[in-house]
PDB file of C-alpha atoms in Angstrom:
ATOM      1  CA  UNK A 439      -7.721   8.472  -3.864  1.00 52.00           C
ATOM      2  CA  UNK A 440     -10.279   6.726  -6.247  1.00 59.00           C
ATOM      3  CA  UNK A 441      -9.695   8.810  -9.262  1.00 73.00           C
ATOM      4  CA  UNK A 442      -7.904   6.965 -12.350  1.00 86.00           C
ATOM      5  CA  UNK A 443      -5.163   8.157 -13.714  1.00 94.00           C
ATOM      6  CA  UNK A 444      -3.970   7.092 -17.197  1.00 93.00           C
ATOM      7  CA  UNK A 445      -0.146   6.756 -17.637  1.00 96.00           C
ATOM      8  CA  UNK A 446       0.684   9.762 -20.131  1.00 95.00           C
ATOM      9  CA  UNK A 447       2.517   8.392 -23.641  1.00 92.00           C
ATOM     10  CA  UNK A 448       5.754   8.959 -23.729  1.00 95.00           C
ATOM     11  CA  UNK A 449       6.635  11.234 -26.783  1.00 96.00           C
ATOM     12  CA  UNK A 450       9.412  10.729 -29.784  1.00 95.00           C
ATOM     13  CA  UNK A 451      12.752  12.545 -29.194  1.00 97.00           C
ATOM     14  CA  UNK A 452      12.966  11.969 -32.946  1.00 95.00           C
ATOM     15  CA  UNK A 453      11.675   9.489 -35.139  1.00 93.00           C
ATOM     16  CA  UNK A 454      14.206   6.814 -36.483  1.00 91.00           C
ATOM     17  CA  UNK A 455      11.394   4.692 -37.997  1.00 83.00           C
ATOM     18  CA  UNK A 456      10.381   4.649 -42.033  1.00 80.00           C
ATOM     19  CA  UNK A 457       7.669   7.077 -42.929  1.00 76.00           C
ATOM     20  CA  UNK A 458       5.678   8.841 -39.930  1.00 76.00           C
ATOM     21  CA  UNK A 459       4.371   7.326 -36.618  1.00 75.00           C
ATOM     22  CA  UNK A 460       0.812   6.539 -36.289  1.00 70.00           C
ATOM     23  CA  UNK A 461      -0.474   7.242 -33.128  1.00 70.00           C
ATOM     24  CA  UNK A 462       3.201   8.558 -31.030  1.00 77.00           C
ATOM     25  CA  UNK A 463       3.727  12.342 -30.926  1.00 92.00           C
ATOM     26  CA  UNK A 464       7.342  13.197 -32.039  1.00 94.00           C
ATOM     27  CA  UNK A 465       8.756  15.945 -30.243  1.00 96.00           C
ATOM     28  CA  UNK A 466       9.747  19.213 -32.953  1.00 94.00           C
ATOM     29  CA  UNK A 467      13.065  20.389 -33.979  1.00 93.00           C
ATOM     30  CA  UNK A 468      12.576  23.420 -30.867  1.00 95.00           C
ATOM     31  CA  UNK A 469      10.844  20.572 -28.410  1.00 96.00           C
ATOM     32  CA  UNK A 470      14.072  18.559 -28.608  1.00 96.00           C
ATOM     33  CA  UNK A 471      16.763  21.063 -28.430  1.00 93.00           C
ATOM     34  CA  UNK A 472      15.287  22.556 -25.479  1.00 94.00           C
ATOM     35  CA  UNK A 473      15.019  19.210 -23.527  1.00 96.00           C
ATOM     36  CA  UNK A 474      18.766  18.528 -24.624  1.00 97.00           C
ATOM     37  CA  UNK A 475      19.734  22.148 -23.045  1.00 96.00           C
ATOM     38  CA  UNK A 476      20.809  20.576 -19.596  1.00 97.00           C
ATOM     39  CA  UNK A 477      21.632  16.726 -18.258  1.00 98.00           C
ATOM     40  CA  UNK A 478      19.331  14.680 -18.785  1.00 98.00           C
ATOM     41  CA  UNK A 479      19.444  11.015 -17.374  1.00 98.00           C
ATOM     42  CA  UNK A 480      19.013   8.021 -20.055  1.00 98.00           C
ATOM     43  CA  UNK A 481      17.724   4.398 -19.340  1.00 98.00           C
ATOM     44  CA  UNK A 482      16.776   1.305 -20.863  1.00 98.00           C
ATOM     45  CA  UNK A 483      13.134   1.185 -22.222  1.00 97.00           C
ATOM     46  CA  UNK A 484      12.204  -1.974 -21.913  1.00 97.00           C
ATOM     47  CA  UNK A 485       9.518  -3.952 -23.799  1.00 95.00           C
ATOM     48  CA  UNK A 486       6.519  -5.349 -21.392  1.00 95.00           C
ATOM     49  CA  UNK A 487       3.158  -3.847 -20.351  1.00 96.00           C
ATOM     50  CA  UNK A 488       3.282  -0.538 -18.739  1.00 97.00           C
ATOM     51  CA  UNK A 489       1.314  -1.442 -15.355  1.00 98.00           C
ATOM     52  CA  UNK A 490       0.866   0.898 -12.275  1.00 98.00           C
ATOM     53  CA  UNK A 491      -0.101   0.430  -8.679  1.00 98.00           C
ATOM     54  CA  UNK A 492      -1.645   2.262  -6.133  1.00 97.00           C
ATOM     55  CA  UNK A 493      -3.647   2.451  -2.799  1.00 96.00           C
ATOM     56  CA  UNK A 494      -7.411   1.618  -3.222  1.00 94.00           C
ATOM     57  CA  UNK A 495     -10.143   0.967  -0.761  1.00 91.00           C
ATOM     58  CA  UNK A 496      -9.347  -2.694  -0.639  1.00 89.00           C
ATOM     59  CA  UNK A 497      -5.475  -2.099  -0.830  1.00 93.00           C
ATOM     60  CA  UNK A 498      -3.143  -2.269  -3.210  1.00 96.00           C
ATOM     61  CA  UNK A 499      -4.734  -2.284  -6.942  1.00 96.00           C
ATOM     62  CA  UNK A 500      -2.964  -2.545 -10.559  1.00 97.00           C
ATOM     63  CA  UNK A 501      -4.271  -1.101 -13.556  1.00 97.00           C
ATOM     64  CA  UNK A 502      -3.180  -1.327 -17.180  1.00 94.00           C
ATOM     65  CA  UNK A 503      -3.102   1.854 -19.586  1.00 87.00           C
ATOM     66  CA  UNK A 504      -6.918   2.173 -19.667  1.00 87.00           C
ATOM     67  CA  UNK A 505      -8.218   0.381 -16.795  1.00 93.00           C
ATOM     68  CA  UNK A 506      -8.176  -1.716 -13.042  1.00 96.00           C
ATOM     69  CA  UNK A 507      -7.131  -5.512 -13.804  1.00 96.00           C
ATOM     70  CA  UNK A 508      -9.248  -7.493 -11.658  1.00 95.00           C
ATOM     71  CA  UNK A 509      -8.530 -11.260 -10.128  1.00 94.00           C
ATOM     72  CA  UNK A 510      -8.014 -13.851 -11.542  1.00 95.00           C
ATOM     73  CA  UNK A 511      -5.271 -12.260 -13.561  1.00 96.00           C
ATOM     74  CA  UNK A 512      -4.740 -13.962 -16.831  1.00 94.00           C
ATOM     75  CA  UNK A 513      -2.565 -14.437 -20.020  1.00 93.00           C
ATOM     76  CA  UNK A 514       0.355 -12.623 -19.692  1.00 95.00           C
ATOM     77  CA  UNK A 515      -0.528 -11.215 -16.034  1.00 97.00           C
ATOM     78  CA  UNK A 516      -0.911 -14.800 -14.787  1.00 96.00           C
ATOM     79  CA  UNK A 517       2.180 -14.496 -12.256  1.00 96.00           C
ATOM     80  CA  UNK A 518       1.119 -11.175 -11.651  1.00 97.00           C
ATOM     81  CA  UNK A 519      -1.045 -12.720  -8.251  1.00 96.00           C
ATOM     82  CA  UNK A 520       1.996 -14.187  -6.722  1.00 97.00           C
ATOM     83  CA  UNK A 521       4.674 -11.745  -7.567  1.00 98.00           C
ATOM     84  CA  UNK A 522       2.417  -8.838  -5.670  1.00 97.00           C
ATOM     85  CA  UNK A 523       1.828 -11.530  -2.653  1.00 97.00           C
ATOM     86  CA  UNK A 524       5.712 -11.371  -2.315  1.00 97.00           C
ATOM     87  CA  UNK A 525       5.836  -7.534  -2.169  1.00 97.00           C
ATOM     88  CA  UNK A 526       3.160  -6.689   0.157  1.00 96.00           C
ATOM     89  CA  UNK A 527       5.581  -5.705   2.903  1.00 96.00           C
ATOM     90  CA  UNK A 528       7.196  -3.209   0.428  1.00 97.00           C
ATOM     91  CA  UNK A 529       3.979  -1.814  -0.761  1.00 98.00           C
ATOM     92  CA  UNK A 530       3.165  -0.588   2.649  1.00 97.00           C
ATOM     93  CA  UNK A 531       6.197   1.843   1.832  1.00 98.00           C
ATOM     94  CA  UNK A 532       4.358   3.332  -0.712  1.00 98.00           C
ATOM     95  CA  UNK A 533       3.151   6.205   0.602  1.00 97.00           C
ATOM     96  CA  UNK A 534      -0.455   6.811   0.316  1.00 96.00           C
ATOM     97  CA  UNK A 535      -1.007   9.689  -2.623  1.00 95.00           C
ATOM     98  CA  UNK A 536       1.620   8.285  -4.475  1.00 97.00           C
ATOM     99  CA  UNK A 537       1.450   5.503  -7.619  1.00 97.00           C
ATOM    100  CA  UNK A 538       4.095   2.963  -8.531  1.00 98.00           C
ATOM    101  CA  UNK A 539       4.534   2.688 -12.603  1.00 98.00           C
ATOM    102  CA  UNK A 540       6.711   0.264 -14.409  1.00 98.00           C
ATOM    103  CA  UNK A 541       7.002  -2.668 -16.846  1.00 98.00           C
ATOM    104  CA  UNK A 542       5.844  -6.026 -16.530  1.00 98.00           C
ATOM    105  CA  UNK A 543       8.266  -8.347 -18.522  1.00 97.00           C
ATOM    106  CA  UNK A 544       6.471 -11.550 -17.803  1.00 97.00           C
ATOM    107  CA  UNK A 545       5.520 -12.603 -20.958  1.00 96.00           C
ATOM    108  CA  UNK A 546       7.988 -11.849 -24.516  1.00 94.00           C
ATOM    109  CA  UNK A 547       6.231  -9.058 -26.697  1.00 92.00           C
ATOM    110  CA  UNK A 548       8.587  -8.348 -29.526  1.00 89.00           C
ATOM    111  CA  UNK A 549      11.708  -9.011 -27.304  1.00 92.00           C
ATOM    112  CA  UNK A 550      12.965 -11.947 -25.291  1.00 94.00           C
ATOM    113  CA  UNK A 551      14.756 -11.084 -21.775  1.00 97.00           C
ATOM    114  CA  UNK A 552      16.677 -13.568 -20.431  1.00 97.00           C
ATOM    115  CA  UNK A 553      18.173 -11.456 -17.485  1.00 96.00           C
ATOM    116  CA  UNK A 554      15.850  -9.718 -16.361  1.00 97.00           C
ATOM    117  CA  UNK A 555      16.340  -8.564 -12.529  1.00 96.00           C
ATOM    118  CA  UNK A 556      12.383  -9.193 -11.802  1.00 98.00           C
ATOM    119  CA  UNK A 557       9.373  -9.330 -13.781  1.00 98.00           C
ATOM    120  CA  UNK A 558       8.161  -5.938 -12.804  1.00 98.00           C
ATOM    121  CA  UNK A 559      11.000  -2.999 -13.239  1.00 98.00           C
ATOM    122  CA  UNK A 560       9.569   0.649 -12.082  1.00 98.00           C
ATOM    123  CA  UNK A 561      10.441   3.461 -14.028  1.00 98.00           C
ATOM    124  CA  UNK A 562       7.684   6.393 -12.350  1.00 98.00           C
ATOM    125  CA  UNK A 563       6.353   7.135  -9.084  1.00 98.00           C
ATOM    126  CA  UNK A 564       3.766   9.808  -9.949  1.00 98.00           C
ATOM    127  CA  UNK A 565       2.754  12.226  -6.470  1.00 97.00           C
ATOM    128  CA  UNK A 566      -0.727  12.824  -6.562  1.00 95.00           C
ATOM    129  CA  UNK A 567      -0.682  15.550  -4.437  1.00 95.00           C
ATOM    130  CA  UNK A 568       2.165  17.054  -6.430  1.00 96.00           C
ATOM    131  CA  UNK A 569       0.932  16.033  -9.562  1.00 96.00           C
ATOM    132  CA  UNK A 570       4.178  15.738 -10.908  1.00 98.00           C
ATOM    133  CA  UNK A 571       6.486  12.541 -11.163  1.00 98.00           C
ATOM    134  CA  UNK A 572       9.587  11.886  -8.903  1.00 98.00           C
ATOM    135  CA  UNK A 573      13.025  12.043 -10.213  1.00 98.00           C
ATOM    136  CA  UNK A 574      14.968   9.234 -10.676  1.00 98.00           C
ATOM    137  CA  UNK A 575      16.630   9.467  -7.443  1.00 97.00           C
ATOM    138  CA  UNK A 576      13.873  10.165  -5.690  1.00 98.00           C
ATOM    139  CA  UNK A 577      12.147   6.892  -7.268  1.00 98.00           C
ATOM    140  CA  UNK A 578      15.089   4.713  -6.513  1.00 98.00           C
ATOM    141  CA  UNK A 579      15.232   5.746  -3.075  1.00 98.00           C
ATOM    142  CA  UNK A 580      11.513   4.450  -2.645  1.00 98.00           C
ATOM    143  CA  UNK A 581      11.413   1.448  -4.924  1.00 98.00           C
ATOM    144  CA  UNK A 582      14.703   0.328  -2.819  1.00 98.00           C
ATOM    145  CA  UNK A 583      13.115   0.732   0.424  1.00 98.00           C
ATOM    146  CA  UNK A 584      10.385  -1.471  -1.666  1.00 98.00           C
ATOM    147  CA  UNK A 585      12.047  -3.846  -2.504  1.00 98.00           C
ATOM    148  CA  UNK A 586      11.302  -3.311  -5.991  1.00 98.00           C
ATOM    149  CA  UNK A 587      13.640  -3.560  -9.156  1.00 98.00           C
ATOM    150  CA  UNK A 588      14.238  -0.324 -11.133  1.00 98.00           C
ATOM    151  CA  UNK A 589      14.538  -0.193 -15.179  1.00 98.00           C
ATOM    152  CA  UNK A 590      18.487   0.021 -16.069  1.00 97.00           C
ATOM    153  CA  UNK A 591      20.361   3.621 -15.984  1.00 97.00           C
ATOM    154  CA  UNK A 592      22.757   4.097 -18.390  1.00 96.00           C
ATOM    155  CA  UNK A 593      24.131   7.429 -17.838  1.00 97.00           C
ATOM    156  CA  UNK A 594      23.630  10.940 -16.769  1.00 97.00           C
ATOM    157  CA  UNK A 595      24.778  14.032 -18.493  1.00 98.00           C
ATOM    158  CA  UNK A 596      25.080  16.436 -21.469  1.00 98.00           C
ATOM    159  CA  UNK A 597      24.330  15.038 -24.860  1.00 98.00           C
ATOM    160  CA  UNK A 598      23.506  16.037 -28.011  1.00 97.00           C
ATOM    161  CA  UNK A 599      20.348  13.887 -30.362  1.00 97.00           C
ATOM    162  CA  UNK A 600      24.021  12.501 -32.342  1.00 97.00           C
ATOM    163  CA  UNK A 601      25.373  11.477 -29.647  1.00 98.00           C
ATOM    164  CA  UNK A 602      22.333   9.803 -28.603  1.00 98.00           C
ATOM    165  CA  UNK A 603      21.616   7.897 -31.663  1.00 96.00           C
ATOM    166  CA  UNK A 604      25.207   7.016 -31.021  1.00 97.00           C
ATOM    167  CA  UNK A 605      24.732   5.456 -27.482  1.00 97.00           C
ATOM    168  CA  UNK A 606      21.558   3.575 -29.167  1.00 96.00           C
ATOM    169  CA  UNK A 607      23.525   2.150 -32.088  1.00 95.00           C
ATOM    170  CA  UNK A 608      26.369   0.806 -29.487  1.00 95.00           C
ATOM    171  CA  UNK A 609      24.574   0.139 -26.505  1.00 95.00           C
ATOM    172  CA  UNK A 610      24.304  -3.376 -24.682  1.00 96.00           C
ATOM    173  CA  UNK A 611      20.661  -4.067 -22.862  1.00 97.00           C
ATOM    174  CA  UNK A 612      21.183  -5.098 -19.451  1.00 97.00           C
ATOM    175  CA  UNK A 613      18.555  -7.938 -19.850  1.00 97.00           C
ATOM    176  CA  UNK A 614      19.295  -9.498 -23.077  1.00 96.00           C
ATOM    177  CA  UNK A 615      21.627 -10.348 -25.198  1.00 96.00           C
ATOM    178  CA  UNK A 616      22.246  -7.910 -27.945  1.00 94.00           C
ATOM    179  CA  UNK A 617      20.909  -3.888 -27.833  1.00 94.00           C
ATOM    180  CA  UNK A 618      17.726  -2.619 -26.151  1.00 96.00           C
ATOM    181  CA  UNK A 619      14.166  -1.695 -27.182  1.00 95.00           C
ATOM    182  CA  UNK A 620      15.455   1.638 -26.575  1.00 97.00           C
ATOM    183  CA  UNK A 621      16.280   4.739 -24.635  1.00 98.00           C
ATOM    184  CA  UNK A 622      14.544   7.182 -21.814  1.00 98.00           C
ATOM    185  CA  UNK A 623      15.382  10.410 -21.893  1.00 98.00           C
ATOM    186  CA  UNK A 624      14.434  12.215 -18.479  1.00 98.00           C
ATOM    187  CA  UNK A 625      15.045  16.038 -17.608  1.00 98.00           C
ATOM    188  CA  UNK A 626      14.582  16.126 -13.941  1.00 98.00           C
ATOM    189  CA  UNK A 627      15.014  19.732 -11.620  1.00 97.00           C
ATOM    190  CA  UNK A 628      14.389  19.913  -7.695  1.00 97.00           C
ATOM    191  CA  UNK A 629      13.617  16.365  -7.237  1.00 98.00           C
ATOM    192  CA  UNK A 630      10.669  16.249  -9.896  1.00 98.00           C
ATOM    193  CA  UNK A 631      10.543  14.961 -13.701  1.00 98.00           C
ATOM    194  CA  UNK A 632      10.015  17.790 -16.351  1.00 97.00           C
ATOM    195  CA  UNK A 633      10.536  16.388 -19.693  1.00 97.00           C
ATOM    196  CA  UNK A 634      10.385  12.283 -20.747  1.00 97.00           C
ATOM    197  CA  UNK A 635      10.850  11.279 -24.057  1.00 98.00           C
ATOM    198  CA  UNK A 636      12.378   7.765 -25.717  1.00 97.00           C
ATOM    199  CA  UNK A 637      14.392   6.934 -28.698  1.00 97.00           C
ATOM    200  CA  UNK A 638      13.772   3.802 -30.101  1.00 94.00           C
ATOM    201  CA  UNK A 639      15.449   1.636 -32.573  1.00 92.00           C
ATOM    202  CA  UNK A 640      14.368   1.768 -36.262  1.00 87.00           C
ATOM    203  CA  UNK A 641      14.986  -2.577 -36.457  1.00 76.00           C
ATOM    204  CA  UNK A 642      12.102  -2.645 -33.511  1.00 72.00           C
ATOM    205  CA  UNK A 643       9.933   0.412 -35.159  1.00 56.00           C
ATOM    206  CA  UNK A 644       9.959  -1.430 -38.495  1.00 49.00           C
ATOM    207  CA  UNK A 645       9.983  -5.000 -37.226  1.00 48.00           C
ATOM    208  CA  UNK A 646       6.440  -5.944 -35.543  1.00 48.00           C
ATOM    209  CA  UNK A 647       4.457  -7.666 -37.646  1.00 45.00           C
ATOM    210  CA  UNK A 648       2.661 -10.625 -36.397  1.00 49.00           C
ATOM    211  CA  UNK A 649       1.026  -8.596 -32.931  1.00 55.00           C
ATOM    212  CA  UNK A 650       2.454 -10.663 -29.976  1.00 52.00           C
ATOM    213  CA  UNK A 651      -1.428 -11.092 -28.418  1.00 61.00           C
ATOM    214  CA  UNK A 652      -2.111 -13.292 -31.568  1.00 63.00           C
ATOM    215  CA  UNK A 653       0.736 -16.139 -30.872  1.00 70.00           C
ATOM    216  CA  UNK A 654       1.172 -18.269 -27.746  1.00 86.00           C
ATOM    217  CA  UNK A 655       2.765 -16.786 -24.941  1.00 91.00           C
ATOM    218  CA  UNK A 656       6.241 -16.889 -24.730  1.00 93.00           C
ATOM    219  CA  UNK A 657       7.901 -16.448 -21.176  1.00 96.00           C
ATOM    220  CA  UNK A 658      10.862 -14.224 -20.807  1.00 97.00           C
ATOM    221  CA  UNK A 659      13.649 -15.311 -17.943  1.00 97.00           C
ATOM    222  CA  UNK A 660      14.784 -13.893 -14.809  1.00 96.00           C
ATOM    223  CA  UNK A 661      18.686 -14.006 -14.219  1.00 91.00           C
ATOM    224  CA  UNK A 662      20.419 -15.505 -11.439  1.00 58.00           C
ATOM    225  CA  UNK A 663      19.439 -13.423  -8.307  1.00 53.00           C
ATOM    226  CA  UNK A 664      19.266 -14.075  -4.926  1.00 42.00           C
ATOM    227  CA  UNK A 665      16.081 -15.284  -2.929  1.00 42.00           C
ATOM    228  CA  UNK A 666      14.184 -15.853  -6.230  1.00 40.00           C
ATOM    229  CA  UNK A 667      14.685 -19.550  -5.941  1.00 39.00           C
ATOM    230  CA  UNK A 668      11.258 -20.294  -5.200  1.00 39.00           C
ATOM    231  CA  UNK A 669       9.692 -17.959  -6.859  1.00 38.00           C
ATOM    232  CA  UNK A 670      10.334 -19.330 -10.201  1.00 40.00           C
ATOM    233  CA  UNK A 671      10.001 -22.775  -9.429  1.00 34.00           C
ATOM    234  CA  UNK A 672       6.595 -21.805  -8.450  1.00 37.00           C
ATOM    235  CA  UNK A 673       5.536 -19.938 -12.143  1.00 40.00           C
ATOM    236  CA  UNK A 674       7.400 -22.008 -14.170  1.00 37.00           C
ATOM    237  CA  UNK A 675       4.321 -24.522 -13.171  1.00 36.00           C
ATOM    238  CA  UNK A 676       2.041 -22.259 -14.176  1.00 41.00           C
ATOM    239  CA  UNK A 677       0.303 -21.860 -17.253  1.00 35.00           C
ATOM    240  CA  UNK A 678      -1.567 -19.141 -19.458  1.00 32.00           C
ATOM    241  CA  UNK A 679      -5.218 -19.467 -18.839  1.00 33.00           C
TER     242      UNK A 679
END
């Protein structure tokens, strides 16, 4: 399948940010209530590029929000080369009409990870065929039989936008020290996503100043995991080009 297809933006559950957003829809009053009218299943948003991967007529190819990234990767997709050379075994899993989405952590935008379980953490599988994303099971069934790392779950249930704000205010990221970017919000039925929306801390919303692009790259960390030995030995060599 040749045709691109551009990650949708991920819309407001409410804004917790000063004055309005400028480019992020915000869900309405209605909007919200009605995602909130069942479980929903919350995760960490994490703070990286939002990178995707599919079949192409050469293999495997990875695009960015608005476009293929082409060899040689650079600047903060330097290690992106050598991470996909150790997951092309699990990318033959992926089946055919389907697309792998996710964050690449690589390189520190606003936040520095020092855990982090793998550069790249999926958080869609979108179905082609379907046209509709997985659900979260459904996507960690795949991604494990992958081999590929899956953004943080939190929890799964019935909550209200208070209670939310609540979990945001008191909740731990799993790759950092201190509290996340954010949350996920996903409303899933039958195996397939319906709704998506984050919630995302008013310190992060208000905080970006200096754009990371215009400062030298930083490197986040991986944590201690097994079999990764190597791996970082080899792109803590590397430089940004």
């Amino acid at each position: 399948m040749n045709t691109f297809f551009r990650f949708p933006h991920t819309p407001h559950l409410i804004w917790l940010g000063e004055g309005k957003p400028r480019d992020d829809k915000v869900l309405s009053e209605d909007e919200s209530q009605a995602m909130l009218d069942g479980p929903v299943v919350v995760e960490e948003k994490l703070d990286g590029a939002n990178i995707g991967f599919s079949h192409g007529p050469e293999g495997i190819r990875v695009q960015n929000r608005g476009s293929y990234l082409h060899r040689p990767f650079r600047g903060q997709f330097t290690r992106l080369d050598a991470w996909m050379a150790l997951h092309q075994e699990g990318f033959r899993v992926l089946p055919p009409h389907c697309m792998l989405f996710g964050e690449w952590c690589a390189a520190c935008h606003s936040l520095e990870y020092s855990r982090l379980s793998d550069w790249f953490n999926a958080f869609d599988i979108y179905d082609l065929e379907h046209q509709a994303f997985m659900s979260t099971a459904r996507r960690d069934e795949l991604c494990h039989r992958m081999g590929i790392e899956t953004v943080p779950q939190l929890v799964e249930g019935n909550f209200t936008i208070a209670e939310l704000k609540g979990m945001l205010a008191k909740a731990e990221s799993a790759c950092r020290p201190g509290g996340p970017e954010g949350l996920v919000i996903r409303k899933e039925r039958n195996g397939w996503l319906e709704l998506r929306a984050k919630l995302v801390q008013p310190g992060f919303l208000q905080s970006i100043g200096e754009h990371w692009r215009r400062r030298e790259i930083r490197w986040n960390r991986l944590g201690v995991q097994p079999n990764r030995g190597d791996f970082e030995r080899t792109t803590q060599r590397e430089h940004c080009s």
